[in-house]
PDB file of C-alpha atoms and ligand atoms in Angstrom:
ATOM      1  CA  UNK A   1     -31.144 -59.045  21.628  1.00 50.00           C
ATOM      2  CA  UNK A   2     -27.302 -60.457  22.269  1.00 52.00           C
ATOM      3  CA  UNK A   3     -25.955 -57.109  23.351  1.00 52.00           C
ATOM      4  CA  UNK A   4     -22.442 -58.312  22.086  1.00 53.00           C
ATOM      5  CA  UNK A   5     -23.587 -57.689  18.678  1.00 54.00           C
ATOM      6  CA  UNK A   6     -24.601 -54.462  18.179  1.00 49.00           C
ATOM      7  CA  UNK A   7     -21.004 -52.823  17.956  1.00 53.00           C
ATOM      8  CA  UNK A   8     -20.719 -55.011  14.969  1.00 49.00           C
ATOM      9  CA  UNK A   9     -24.194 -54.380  13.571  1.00 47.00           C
ATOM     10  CA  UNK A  10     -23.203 -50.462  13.726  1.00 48.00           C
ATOM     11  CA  UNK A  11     -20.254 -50.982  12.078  1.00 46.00           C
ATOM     12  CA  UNK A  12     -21.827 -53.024   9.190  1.00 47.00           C
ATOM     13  CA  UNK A  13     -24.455 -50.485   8.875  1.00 47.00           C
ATOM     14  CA  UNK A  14     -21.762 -47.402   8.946  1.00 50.00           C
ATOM     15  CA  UNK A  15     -19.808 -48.891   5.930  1.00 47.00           C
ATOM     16  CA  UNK A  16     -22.841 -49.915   3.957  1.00 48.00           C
ATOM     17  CA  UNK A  17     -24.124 -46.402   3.815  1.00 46.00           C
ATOM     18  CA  UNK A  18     -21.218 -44.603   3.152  1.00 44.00           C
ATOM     19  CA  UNK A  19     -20.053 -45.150  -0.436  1.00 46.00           C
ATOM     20  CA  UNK A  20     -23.763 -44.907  -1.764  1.00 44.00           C
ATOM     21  CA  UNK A  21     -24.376 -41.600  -0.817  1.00 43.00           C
ATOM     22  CA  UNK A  22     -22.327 -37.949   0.361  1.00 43.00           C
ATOM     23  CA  UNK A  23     -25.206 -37.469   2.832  1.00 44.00           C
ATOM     24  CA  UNK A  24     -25.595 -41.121   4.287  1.00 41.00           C
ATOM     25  CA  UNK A  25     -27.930 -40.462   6.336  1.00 45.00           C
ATOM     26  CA  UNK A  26     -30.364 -43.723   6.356  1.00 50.00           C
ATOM     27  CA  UNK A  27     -28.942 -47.019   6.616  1.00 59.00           C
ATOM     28  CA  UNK A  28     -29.257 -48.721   3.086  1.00 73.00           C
ATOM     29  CA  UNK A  29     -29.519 -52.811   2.046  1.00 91.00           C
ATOM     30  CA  UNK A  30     -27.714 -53.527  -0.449  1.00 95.00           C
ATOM     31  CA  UNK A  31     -28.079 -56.321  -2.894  1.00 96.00           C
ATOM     32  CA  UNK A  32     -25.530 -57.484  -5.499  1.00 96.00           C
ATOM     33  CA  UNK A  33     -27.408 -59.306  -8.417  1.00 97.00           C
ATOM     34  CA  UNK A  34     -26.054 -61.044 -11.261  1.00 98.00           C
ATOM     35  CA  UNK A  35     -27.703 -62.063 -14.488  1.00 98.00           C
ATOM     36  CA  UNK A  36     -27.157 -64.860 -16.701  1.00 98.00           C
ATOM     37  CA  UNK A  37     -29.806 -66.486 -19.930  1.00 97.00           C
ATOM     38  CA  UNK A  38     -29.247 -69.565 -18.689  1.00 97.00           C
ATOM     39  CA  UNK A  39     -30.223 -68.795 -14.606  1.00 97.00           C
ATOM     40  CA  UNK A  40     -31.613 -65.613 -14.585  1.00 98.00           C
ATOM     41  CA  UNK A  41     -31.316 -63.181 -11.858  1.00 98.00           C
ATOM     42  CA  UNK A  42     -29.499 -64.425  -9.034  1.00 97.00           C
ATOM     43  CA  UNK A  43     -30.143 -64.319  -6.086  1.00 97.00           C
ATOM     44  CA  UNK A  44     -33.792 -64.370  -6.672  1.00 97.00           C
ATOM     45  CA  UNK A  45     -35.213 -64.069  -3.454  1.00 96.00           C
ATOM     46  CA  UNK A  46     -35.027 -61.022  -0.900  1.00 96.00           C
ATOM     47  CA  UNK A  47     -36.370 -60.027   2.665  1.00 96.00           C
ATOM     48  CA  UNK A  48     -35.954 -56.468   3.342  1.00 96.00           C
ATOM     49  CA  UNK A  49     -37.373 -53.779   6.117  1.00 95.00           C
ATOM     50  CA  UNK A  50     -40.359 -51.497   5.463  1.00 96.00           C
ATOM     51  CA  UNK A  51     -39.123 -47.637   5.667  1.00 95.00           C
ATOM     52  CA  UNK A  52     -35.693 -49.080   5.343  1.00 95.00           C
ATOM     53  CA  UNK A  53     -33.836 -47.819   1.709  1.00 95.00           C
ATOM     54  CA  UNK A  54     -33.257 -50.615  -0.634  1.00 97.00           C
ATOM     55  CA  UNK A  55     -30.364 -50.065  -2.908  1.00 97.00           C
ATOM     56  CA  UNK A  56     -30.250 -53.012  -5.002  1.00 97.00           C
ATOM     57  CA  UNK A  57     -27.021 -53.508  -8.221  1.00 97.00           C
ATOM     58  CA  UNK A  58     -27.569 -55.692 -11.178  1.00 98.00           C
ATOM     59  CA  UNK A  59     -24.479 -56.734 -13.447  1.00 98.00           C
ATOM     60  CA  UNK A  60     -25.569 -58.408 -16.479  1.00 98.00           C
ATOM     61  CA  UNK A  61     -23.129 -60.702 -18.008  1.00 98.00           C
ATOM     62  CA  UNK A  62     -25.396 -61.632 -20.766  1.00 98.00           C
ATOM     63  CA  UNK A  63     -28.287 -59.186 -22.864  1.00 98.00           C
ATOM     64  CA  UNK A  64     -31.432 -60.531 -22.246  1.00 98.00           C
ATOM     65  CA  UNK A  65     -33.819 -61.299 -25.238  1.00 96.00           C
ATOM     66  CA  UNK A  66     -37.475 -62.245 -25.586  1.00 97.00           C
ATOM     67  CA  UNK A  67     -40.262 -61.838 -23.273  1.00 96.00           C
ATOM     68  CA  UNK A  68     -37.644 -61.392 -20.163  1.00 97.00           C
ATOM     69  CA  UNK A  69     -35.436 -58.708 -21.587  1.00 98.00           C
ATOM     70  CA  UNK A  70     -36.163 -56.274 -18.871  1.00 98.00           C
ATOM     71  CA  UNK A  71     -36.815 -56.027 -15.481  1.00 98.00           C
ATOM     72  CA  UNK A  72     -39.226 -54.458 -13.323  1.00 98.00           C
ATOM     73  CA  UNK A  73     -40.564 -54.922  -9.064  1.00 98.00           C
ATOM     74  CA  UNK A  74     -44.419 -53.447  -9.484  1.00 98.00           C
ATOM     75  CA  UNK A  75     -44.404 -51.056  -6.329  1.00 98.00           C
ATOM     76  CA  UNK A  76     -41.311 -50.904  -5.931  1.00 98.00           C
ATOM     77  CA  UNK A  77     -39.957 -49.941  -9.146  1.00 98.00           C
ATOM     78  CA  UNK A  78     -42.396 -49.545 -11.990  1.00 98.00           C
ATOM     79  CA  UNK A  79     -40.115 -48.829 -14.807  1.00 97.00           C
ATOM     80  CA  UNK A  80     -38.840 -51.325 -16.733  1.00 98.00           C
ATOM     81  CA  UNK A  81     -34.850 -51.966 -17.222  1.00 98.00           C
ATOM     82  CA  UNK A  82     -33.438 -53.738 -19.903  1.00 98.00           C
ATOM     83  CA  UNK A  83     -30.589 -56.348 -19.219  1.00 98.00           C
ATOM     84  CA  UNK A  84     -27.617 -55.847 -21.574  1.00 98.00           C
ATOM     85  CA  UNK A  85     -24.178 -57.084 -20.798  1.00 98.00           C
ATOM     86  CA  UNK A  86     -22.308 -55.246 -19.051  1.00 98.00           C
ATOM     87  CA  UNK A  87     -24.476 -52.455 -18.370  1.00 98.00           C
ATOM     88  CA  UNK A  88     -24.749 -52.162 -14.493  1.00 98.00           C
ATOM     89  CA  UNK A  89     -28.924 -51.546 -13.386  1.00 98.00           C
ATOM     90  CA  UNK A  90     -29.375 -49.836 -10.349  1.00 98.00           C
ATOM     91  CA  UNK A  91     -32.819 -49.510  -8.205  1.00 98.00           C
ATOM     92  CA  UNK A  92     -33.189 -47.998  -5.437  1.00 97.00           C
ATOM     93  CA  UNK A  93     -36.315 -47.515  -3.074  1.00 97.00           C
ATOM     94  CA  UNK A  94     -37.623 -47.206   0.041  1.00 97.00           C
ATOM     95  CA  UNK A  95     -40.480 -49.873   0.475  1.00 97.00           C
ATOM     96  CA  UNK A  96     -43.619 -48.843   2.209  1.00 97.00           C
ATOM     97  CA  UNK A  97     -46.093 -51.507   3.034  1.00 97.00           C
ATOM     98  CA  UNK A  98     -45.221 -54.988   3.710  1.00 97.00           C
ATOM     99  CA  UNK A  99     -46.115 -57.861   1.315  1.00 97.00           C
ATOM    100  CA  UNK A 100     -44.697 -59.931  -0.893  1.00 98.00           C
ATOM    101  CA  UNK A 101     -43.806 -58.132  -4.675  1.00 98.00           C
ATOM    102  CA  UNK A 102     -42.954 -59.845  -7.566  1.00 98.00           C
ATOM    103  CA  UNK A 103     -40.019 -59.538  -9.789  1.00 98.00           C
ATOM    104  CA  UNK A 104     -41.208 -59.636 -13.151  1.00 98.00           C
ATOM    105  CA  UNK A 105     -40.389 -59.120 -16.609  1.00 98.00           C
ATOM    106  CA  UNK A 106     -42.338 -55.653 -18.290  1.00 97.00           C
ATOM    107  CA  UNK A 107     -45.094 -57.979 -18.585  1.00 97.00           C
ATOM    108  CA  UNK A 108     -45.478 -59.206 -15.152  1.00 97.00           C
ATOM    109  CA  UNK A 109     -43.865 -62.964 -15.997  1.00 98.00           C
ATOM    110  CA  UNK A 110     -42.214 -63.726 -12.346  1.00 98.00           C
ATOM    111  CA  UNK A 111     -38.655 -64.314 -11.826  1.00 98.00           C
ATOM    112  CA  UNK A 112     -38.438 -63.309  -8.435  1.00 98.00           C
ATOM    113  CA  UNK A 113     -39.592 -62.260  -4.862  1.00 97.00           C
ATOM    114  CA  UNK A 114     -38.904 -59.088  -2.836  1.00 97.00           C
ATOM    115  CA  UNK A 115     -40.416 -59.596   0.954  1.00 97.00           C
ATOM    116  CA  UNK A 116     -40.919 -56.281   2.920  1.00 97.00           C
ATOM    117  CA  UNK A 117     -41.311 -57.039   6.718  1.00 95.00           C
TER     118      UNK A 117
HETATM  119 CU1  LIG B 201     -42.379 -61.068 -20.374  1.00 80.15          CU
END
């Protein structure tokens, strides 16, 4: 590892944490997410650490309708969210076991890709 970065790594880490939580304990990726009809979720795809807290922030700018109208990541979080404008969707979890897990509609209709390493 290039020792010069670790200062900067801490740092990073240090003012991820902090707003999400009083006790801020565990170090916390974060993922900003935006949905539109026309695209989707975006970003889509995601590599993240096993044992590592995943704090993840979705900001609808349309409502969803149809078969995709919520959102769900089986394993990582099983209950289903529904995408309205405006409405902010947080998950948060702490992934496990590594694989590859879906993001799906409630029905299990992929529109994503959460890789735990
Ligand atoms: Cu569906």
């Amino acid at each position: 590892m290039n020792m010069k970065r670790i200062p900067l790594f801490t740092i990073a880490l240090m003012t991820l944490a902090a707003p999400s939580s009083s006790f801020a304990v565990a170090a916390a990726e974060n993922f900003s997410v935006g949905y539109t009809k026309a695209h989707d979720i975006a970003p889509n795809s995601f590599t993240v650490k096993k044992g590592e807290k995943v704090h993840i922030e979705i900001n609808p700018s349309d409502t969803a309708t149809g078969c995709m109208s919520e959102i769900m990541i089986p394993g990582l979080w099983d209950k289903p969210q529904p995408l309205v404008k405006g409405k902010k969707i947080v998950m948060e979890f702490t992934p496990k076991k590594p694989g590859a897990y879906n993001i799906t509609c409630a029905m299990g209709v992929v529109r994503g890709v959460i890789n735990v390493r």
